[in-house]
């Protein structure tokens, strides 16, 4: 039996999304910018997908712009958001636990004269409203913080931060990387209060290669990719219609079943945490909050050794972010965890397709690994 518990890295494409992607690739393959019948047919799929994403996000379709991935959405929002506000100041607030797409973009902006304050996380990996408030300055122009930490599952109160910024009279733009939050924790873009929200398709059972950026009506930023007039002139390049149609369908399905799916994942997470702590006295649960992510450490055992043991039994988890190769997790280091805890940490992440049998197989295998593998 294959047990896939690395859904924070990517998810399998749901049948409905795969079916519509294949149909668009093989039958409705026109360019949505073309004015002939095949083009208009493709445009219908484009409009439908945009409306499906907007419904799931809780916003207007005109506020949704398709991109190639969550990383592109992050780079666009942060780079062009900072540039659009640079006359007011050059101070940006972020955190020490962001995804590398955010961290490296901020490094680039730092090299261009912007100043970035990196906030320390709470014990769950989230960022507190108070820490953002304390870092706020007159020249702060952008706050960019992830909604759900991709390694610990810690949930940052983006709505609370938005309310605080308004109460403080700050003109700073608020961007959130919601790649791990979209369809995993309930939120509505209109109620959230963020100016820009990044999301990704392959985290919600759509194909890879598609993402979107929500830009609130009235927020003025320039395109990251210039050229044609696609996406209302905001993102050049012929739209990837198979991926877009699949993203829309996946979002529609995920939105319809979100409450049940989140409750199911939360139950599986609790079962795994309880079972591991009961079977392995040394097991340490790190962070928490989101229903689909469980970070657990076996201090004294190395995560790569544990992963190899699990993989030999066709059980798949990860060390930390799948986008990060080698080295210790910057997220866990920012939480000031001991080296042995960081080195023994693995991330278990669930989807609506995960089962209780998957969890029991994982826990049983980790118990065997604990009992048989050498440790320090």
CSV table of C-alpha atoms in Angstrom, one decimal:
chain,number,residue,atom,x,y,z
A,1,UNK,CA,0.0,0.0,0.0
A,2,UNK,CA,1.3,3.4,-1.0
A,3,UNK,CA,0.8,6.1,1.7
A,4,UNK,CA,1.3,9.7,0.5
A,5,UNK,CA,1.4,12.2,3.4
A,6,UNK,CA,3.3,15.0,1.7
A,7,UNK,CA,0.3,17.1,0.6
A,8,UNK,CA,1.8,20.4,1.7
A,9,UNK,CA,4.4,19.8,-1.0
A,10,UNK,CA,1.9,18.9,-3.7
A,11,UNK,CA,-1.4,17.1,-4.1
A,12,UNK,CA,-2.6,14.5,-6.6
A,13,UNK,CA,-4.8,16.0,-9.3
A,14,UNK,CA,-8.5,15.2,-8.6
A,15,UNK,CA,-10.3,13.3,-11.4
A,16,UNK,CA,-12.6,16.2,-12.2
A,17,UNK,CA,-9.7,18.6,-12.7
A,18,UNK,CA,-7.8,16.1,-14.8
A,19,UNK,CA,-10.9,15.5,-17.0
A,20,UNK,CA,-11.5,19.2,-17.7
A,21,UNK,CA,-7.8,19.8,-18.4
A,22,UNK,CA,-7.7,17.0,-20.9
A,23,UNK,CA,-10.9,18.3,-22.6
A,24,UNK,CA,-9.4,21.8,-22.9
A,25,UNK,CA,-6.1,20.4,-24.2
A,26,UNK,CA,-7.7,18.2,-26.8
A,27,UNK,CA,-11.1,19.8,-27.7
A,28,UNK,CA,-11.4,23.4,-26.5
A,29,UNK,CA,-7.8,24.3,-27.3
A,30,UNK,CA,-8.3,27.8,-28.7
A,31,UNK,CA,-6.5,30.9,-27.6
A,32,UNK,CA,-8.9,32.9,-25.4
A,33,UNK,CA,-7.7,36.1,-27.1
A,34,UNK,CA,-8.8,34.9,-30.5
A,35,UNK,CA,-12.1,36.3,-31.7
A,36,UNK,CA,-13.2,33.2,-33.7
A,37,UNK,CA,-15.4,30.4,-32.4
A,38,UNK,CA,-12.5,28.4,-30.8
A,39,UNK,CA,-11.2,31.4,-29.1
A,40,UNK,CA,-14.6,32.4,-27.7
A,41,UNK,CA,-15.0,28.8,-26.5
A,42,UNK,CA,-11.7,29.0,-24.6
A,43,UNK,CA,-12.6,32.5,-23.3
A,44,UNK,CA,-15.7,30.9,-21.8
A,45,UNK,CA,-13.6,28.4,-19.9
A,46,UNK,CA,-11.3,31.3,-18.7
A,47,UNK,CA,-14.2,33.3,-17.4
A,48,UNK,CA,-15.7,30.3,-15.7
A,49,UNK,CA,-12.5,29.4,-13.9
A,50,UNK,CA,-12.0,33.0,-12.8
A,51,UNK,CA,-15.5,33.0,-11.3
A,52,UNK,CA,-14.9,29.7,-9.6
A,53,UNK,CA,-11.7,31.0,-8.0
A,54,UNK,CA,-13.4,34.2,-7.0
A,55,UNK,CA,-16.2,32.3,-5.4
A,56,UNK,CA,-13.7,30.2,-3.4
A,57,UNK,CA,-11.7,33.3,-2.4
A,58,UNK,CA,-14.8,35.4,-1.6
A,59,UNK,CA,-14.0,38.2,-4.0
A,60,UNK,CA,-15.0,39.6,-7.3
A,61,UNK,CA,-13.8,37.9,-10.5
A,62,UNK,CA,-12.2,41.1,-11.6
A,63,UNK,CA,-9.9,40.9,-8.6
A,64,UNK,CA,-8.4,37.5,-9.7
A,65,UNK,CA,-5.3,37.4,-11.9
A,66,UNK,CA,-3.9,34.0,-13.1
A,67,UNK,CA,-0.1,33.4,-12.8
A,68,UNK,CA,2.1,30.4,-13.3
A,69,UNK,CA,2.4,29.5,-9.6
A,70,UNK,CA,2.3,30.8,-6.0
A,71,UNK,CA,5.9,31.9,-6.2
A,72,UNK,CA,5.2,34.1,-9.2
A,73,UNK,CA,2.2,35.6,-7.3
A,74,UNK,CA,4.5,36.3,-4.3
A,75,UNK,CA,7.2,38.0,-6.4
A,76,UNK,CA,4.7,40.1,-8.3
A,77,UNK,CA,2.8,41.3,-5.2
A,78,UNK,CA,6.0,42.1,-3.2
A,79,UNK,CA,8.1,43.6,-5.9
A,80,UNK,CA,5.5,45.7,-7.6
A,81,UNK,CA,3.7,46.4,-4.3
A,82,UNK,CA,6.9,47.9,-2.8
A,83,UNK,CA,7.7,49.8,-6.0
A,84,UNK,CA,4.2,51.3,-6.1
A,85,UNK,CA,4.6,52.6,-2.6
A,86,UNK,CA,8.3,53.7,-2.7
A,87,UNK,CA,7.5,57.4,-2.7
A,88,UNK,CA,6.0,57.0,0.8
A,89,UNK,CA,9.0,55.1,2.2
A,90,UNK,CA,11.1,52.0,1.8
A,91,UNK,CA,10.4,50.0,5.0
A,92,UNK,CA,8.9,46.5,4.7
A,93,UNK,CA,7.7,44.2,7.5
A,94,UNK,CA,7.9,40.4,7.0
A,95,UNK,CA,9.0,37.4,9.1
A,96,UNK,CA,11.9,35.0,9.6
A,97,UNK,CA,9.7,32.0,8.6
A,98,UNK,CA,8.5,32.9,5.2
A,99,UNK,CA,8.7,30.7,2.1
A,100,UNK,CA,11.9,31.2,0.0
A,101,UNK,CA,9.9,32.9,-2.8
A,102,UNK,CA,9.2,35.7,-0.3
A,103,UNK,CA,12.6,35.7,1.4
A,104,UNK,CA,14.6,35.9,-1.8
A,105,UNK,CA,12.4,38.6,-3.3
A,106,UNK,CA,12.9,40.6,-0.1
A,107,UNK,CA,16.7,40.1,-0.4
A,108,UNK,CA,16.5,41.5,-3.9
A,109,UNK,CA,14.6,44.5,-2.7
A,110,UNK,CA,17.1,45.0,0.2
A,111,UNK,CA,19.8,45.2,-2.4
A,112,UNK,CA,17.9,48.0,-4.1
A,113,UNK,CA,17.7,50.1,-0.9
A,114,UNK,CA,14.5,48.8,0.8
A,115,UNK,CA,14.8,48.0,4.5
A,116,UNK,CA,13.2,44.8,5.7
A,117,UNK,CA,12.3,44.0,9.3
A,118,UNK,CA,12.1,40.2,9.9
A,119,UNK,CA,9.8,39.4,12.8
A,120,UNK,CA,10.4,36.4,15.0
A,121,UNK,CA,7.7,33.7,15.2
A,122,UNK,CA,5.7,32.6,18.1
A,123,UNK,CA,6.1,29.0,19.4
A,124,UNK,CA,3.7,27.7,16.7
A,125,UNK,CA,5.6,29.4,13.9
A,126,UNK,CA,2.9,32.1,13.5
A,127,UNK,CA,3.4,35.9,13.7
A,128,UNK,CA,1.6,37.9,16.3
A,129,UNK,CA,-0.4,41.1,15.6
A,130,UNK,CA,1.4,42.8,18.4
A,131,UNK,CA,4.8,42.1,16.9
A,132,UNK,CA,3.7,43.7,13.6
A,133,UNK,CA,2.3,46.7,15.5
A,134,UNK,CA,5.6,47.2,17.3
A,135,UNK,CA,7.6,47.1,14.1
A,136,UNK,CA,5.3,49.5,12.3
A,137,UNK,CA,6.8,52.9,11.3
A,138,UNK,CA,5.8,56.0,9.4
A,139,UNK,CA,7.7,54.8,6.4
A,140,UNK,CA,6.4,51.2,6.4
A,141,UNK,CA,4.9,50.6,2.9
A,142,UNK,CA,4.4,46.9,2.8
A,143,UNK,CA,3.6,44.1,5.2
A,144,UNK,CA,4.0,40.6,3.8
A,145,UNK,CA,3.3,37.5,5.9
A,146,UNK,CA,2.2,34.0,5.2
A,147,UNK,CA,-1.2,32.9,6.4
A,148,UNK,CA,-0.3,29.3,7.2
A,149,UNK,CA,3.3,28.3,7.9
A,150,UNK,CA,4.2,25.6,5.4
A,151,UNK,CA,6.4,23.7,7.9
A,152,UNK,CA,4.6,24.0,11.2
A,153,UNK,CA,1.0,24.8,10.2
A,154,UNK,CA,1.0,27.9,12.5
A,155,UNK,CA,-1.8,30.3,11.5
A,156,UNK,CA,-1.1,34.0,11.4
A,157,UNK,CA,-4.0,36.3,12.1
A,158,UNK,CA,-4.0,38.2,8.8
A,159,UNK,CA,-7.5,39.7,9.5
A,160,UNK,CA,-6.3,40.9,12.9
A,161,UNK,CA,-3.2,42.5,11.3
A,162,UNK,CA,-5.4,44.2,8.7
A,163,UNK,CA,-7.6,45.7,11.4
A,164,UNK,CA,-4.6,46.8,13.3
A,165,UNK,CA,-3.1,48.6,10.3
A,166,UNK,CA,-6.3,50.4,9.7
A,167,UNK,CA,-6.6,51.4,13.4
A,168,UNK,CA,-3.1,52.7,13.3
A,169,UNK,CA,-3.8,54.7,10.2
A,170,UNK,CA,-1.1,52.9,8.3
A,171,UNK,CA,-1.1,53.2,4.5
A,172,UNK,CA,1.0,50.1,4.1
A,173,UNK,CA,-0.1,47.4,1.7
A,174,UNK,CA,-0.8,44.0,3.2
A,175,UNK,CA,0.1,40.9,1.2
A,176,UNK,CA,-0.3,37.4,2.4
A,177,UNK,CA,1.0,34.2,0.9
A,178,UNK,CA,-2.1,32.0,1.4
A,179,UNK,CA,-0.7,29.0,-0.6
A,180,UNK,CA,-1.1,26.7,2.4
A,181,UNK,CA,-4.2,28.5,3.7
A,182,UNK,CA,-6.4,28.5,0.6
A,183,UNK,CA,-9.1,25.8,1.1
A,184,UNK,CA,-7.4,24.7,4.3
A,185,UNK,CA,-8.5,27.4,6.7
A,186,UNK,CA,-11.7,29.4,6.2
A,187,UNK,CA,-11.4,33.0,5.0
A,188,UNK,CA,-13.0,35.4,2.7
A,189,UNK,CA,-10.8,37.9,0.8
A,190,UNK,CA,-13.3,40.7,1.4
A,191,UNK,CA,-13.5,40.1,5.1
A,192,UNK,CA,-9.8,39.3,5.5
A,193,UNK,CA,-8.7,42.8,4.7
A,194,UNK,CA,-5.5,41.9,2.8
A,195,UNK,CA,-4.7,44.0,-0.3
A,196,UNK,CA,-3.1,41.0,-2.2
A,197,UNK,CA,-3.4,37.3,-1.7
A,198,UNK,CA,-1.2,34.6,-3.4
A,199,UNK,CA,-2.7,31.1,-4.0
A,200,UNK,CA,-1.6,28.0,-5.9
A,201,UNK,CA,-3.4,25.3,-7.8
A,202,UNK,CA,-1.3,22.2,-7.0
A,203,UNK,CA,-1.9,22.5,-3.3
A,204,UNK,CA,-5.7,21.9,-3.8
A,205,UNK,CA,-5.7,19.0,-6.3
A,206,UNK,CA,-5.2,21.0,-9.5
A,207,UNK,CA,-2.1,20.6,-11.8
A,208,UNK,CA,1.2,22.2,-11.2
A,209,UNK,CA,2.0,25.4,-13.2
A,210,UNK,CA,-0.9,27.5,-12.2
A,211,UNK,CA,-1.5,30.1,-9.5
A,212,UNK,CA,-3.4,33.3,-8.9
A,213,UNK,CA,-3.0,36.7,-7.3
A,214,UNK,CA,-5.9,38.5,-5.7
A,215,UNK,CA,-5.5,42.2,-6.0
A,216,UNK,CA,-8.1,44.2,-4.1
A,217,UNK,CA,-10.1,46.7,-6.2
A,218,UNK,CA,-8.4,50.1,-5.9
A,219,UNK,CA,-4.9,48.7,-5.3
A,220,UNK,CA,-2.6,49.9,-8.1
A,221,UNK,CA,0.4,47.8,-8.9
A,222,UNK,CA,2.2,47.3,-12.2
A,223,UNK,CA,2.6,44.0,-14.1
A,224,UNK,CA,5.5,41.8,-13.3
A,225,UNK,CA,5.5,40.3,-16.8
A,226,UNK,CA,4.9,42.8,-19.6
A,227,UNK,CA,3.9,42.1,-23.2
A,228,UNK,CA,0.4,41.3,-24.4
A,229,UNK,CA,-2.8,42.5,-22.9
A,230,UNK,CA,-3.8,39.2,-21.2
A,231,UNK,CA,-5.3,39.3,-17.7
A,232,UNK,CA,-6.7,42.8,-18.2
A,233,UNK,CA,-3.2,43.9,-19.2
A,234,UNK,CA,-1.8,42.8,-15.9
A,235,UNK,CA,0.0,39.6,-16.7
A,236,UNK,CA,1.3,39.0,-20.3
A,237,UNK,CA,1.5,35.6,-21.9
A,238,UNK,CA,-1.1,33.3,-23.5
A,239,UNK,CA,-3.2,31.8,-20.7
A,240,UNK,CA,-2.4,28.2,-19.8
A,241,UNK,CA,-6.0,27.2,-20.3
A,242,UNK,CA,-5.8,23.5,-19.3
A,243,UNK,CA,-4.3,24.4,-16.0
A,244,UNK,CA,-6.6,27.3,-15.5
A,245,UNK,CA,-9.8,25.3,-16.2
A,246,UNK,CA,-8.5,22.6,-13.9
A,247,UNK,CA,-7.7,25.1,-11.1
A,248,UNK,CA,-11.2,26.5,-11.3
A,249,UNK,CA,-12.8,23.1,-11.1
A,250,UNK,CA,-10.5,22.0,-8.2
A,251,UNK,CA,-11.3,25.2,-6.3
A,252,UNK,CA,-15.1,24.7,-6.9
A,253,UNK,CA,-14.9,21.2,-5.5
A,254,UNK,CA,-12.6,22.1,-2.6
A,255,UNK,CA,-14.8,25.0,-1.7
A,256,UNK,CA,-18.0,22.9,-1.7
A,257,UNK,CA,-16.5,20.3,0.6
A,258,UNK,CA,-14.1,22.5,2.6
A,259,UNK,CA,-15.7,22.2,6.1
A,260,UNK,CA,-16.0,18.4,5.9
A,261,UNK,CA,-12.5,18.0,4.5
A,262,UNK,CA,-10.9,20.3,7.0
A,263,UNK,CA,-12.7,18.5,9.9
A,264,UNK,CA,-11.5,15.1,8.4
A,265,UNK,CA,-7.9,16.3,8.1
A,266,UNK,CA,-8.0,17.7,11.7
A,267,UNK,CA,-9.1,14.3,13.0
A,268,UNK,CA,-6.3,12.6,11.1
A,269,UNK,CA,-3.8,15.1,12.4
A,270,UNK,CA,-5.0,14.6,16.0
A,271,UNK,CA,-4.9,10.8,15.6
A,272,UNK,CA,-1.4,10.9,14.3
A,273,UNK,CA,-0.2,13.2,17.0
A,274,UNK,CA,-1.8,11.2,19.8
A,275,UNK,CA,-0.6,7.9,18.4
A,276,UNK,CA,3.0,9.0,17.9
A,277,UNK,CA,3.3,10.6,21.3
A,278,UNK,CA,1.8,7.4,22.9
A,279,UNK,CA,4.1,5.0,21.0
A,280,UNK,CA,7.3,7.1,21.0
A,281,UNK,CA,8.0,8.9,24.3
A,282,UNK,CA,10.6,11.1,22.7
A,283,UNK,CA,8.3,12.4,20.0
A,284,UNK,CA,7.8,16.2,20.0
A,285,UNK,CA,5.0,18.0,18.2
A,286,UNK,CA,6.1,21.3,16.8
A,287,UNK,CA,3.7,24.2,16.3
A,288,UNK,CA,0.2,23.5,14.9
A,289,UNK,CA,-3.0,25.2,14.0
A,290,UNK,CA,-3.8,24.3,10.4
A,291,UNK,CA,-5.7,21.0,10.0
A,292,UNK,CA,-3.5,19.5,7.3
A,293,UNK,CA,0.1,19.9,8.6
A,294,UNK,CA,1.7,18.0,11.5
A,295,UNK,CA,5.4,18.7,12.3
A,296,UNK,CA,6.9,16.1,14.6
A,297,UNK,CA,10.5,15.5,15.7
A,298,UNK,CA,12.2,12.5,17.1
A,299,UNK,CA,15.2,14.2,18.7
A,300,UNK,CA,18.3,12.1,18.3
A,301,UNK,CA,17.1,10.5,15.1
A,302,UNK,CA,18.0,12.2,11.8
A,303,UNK,CA,15.0,13.1,9.6
A,304,UNK,CA,16.6,11.9,6.4
A,305,UNK,CA,17.2,8.5,7.9
A,306,UNK,CA,13.6,8.3,9.1
A,307,UNK,CA,12.4,9.3,5.7
A,308,UNK,CA,14.5,6.7,3.9
A,309,UNK,CA,13.1,4.1,6.3
A,310,UNK,CA,9.5,5.2,5.6
A,311,UNK,CA,10.1,5.4,1.8
A,312,UNK,CA,11.3,1.7,1.9
A,313,UNK,CA,7.8,1.0,3.1
A,314,UNK,CA,6.2,3.2,0.4
A,315,UNK,CA,5.3,5.9,2.9
A,316,UNK,CA,6.1,9.4,1.8
A,317,UNK,CA,6.6,12.5,4.1
A,318,UNK,CA,9.1,15.3,4.0
A,319,UNK,CA,11.8,17.0,6.1
A,320,UNK,CA,10.5,20.5,5.8
A,321,UNK,CA,9.5,22.6,2.7
A,322,UNK,CA,9.9,20.5,-0.4
A,323,UNK,CA,11.2,23.7,-2.1
A,324,UNK,CA,14.2,23.7,0.2
A,325,UNK,CA,17.1,21.4,-0.5
A,326,UNK,CA,19.7,20.6,2.1
A,327,UNK,CA,20.6,22.5,5.3
A,328,UNK,CA,18.5,23.0,8.4
A,329,UNK,CA,15.1,24.5,8.2
A,330,UNK,CA,15.2,28.3,8.6
A,331,UNK,CA,11.7,28.1,10.0
A,332,UNK,CA,12.6,25.8,12.9
A,333,UNK,CA,15.9,27.7,13.5
A,334,UNK,CA,13.9,30.9,13.8
A,335,UNK,CA,11.8,29.2,16.4
A,336,UNK,CA,15.1,28.7,18.4
A,337,UNK,CA,14.6,24.9,18.6
A,338,UNK,CA,17.5,22.8,19.7
A,339,UNK,CA,19.6,21.3,16.9
A,340,UNK,CA,18.6,17.8,17.7
A,341,UNK,CA,14.9,18.7,17.5
A,342,UNK,CA,15.5,20.4,14.1
A,343,UNK,CA,17.5,17.5,12.7
A,344,UNK,CA,14.9,15.0,13.7
A,345,UNK,CA,11.9,16.9,12.4
A,346,UNK,CA,9.6,15.6,9.6
A,347,UNK,CA,6.5,17.1,8.2
A,348,UNK,CA,3.4,15.0,7.7
A,349,UNK,CA,0.6,16.6,5.7
A,350,UNK,CA,-2.8,15.4,4.8
A,351,UNK,CA,-5.4,15.9,2.0
A,352,UNK,CA,-9.1,15.0,1.6
A,353,UNK,CA,-7.9,11.7,0.2
A,354,UNK,CA,-5.9,10.7,3.3
A,355,UNK,CA,-7.3,7.9,5.4
A,356,UNK,CA,-7.1,6.6,9.0
A,357,UNK,CA,-5.3,3.5,7.6
A,358,UNK,CA,-2.6,5.9,6.1
A,359,UNK,CA,-2.1,7.4,9.6
A,360,UNK,CA,-1.9,4.0,11.3
A,361,UNK,CA,0.6,2.7,8.8
A,362,UNK,CA,2.7,5.8,9.3
A,363,UNK,CA,2.7,5.6,13.0
A,364,UNK,CA,3.4,1.9,13.0
A,365,UNK,CA,6.4,2.4,10.6
A,366,UNK,CA,7.8,5.3,12.7
A,367,UNK,CA,7.6,3.2,15.8
A,368,UNK,CA,9.6,0.5,14.1
A,369,UNK,CA,12.1,3.1,12.9
A,370,UNK,CA,12.4,4.4,16.4
A,371,UNK,CA,13.0,0.9,17.8
A,372,UNK,CA,15.5,-0.3,15.1
A,373,UNK,CA,17.5,2.7,13.9
A,374,UNK,CA,20.6,3.9,15.6
A,375,UNK,CA,20.3,7.4,17.1
A,376,UNK,CA,22.6,9.9,18.7
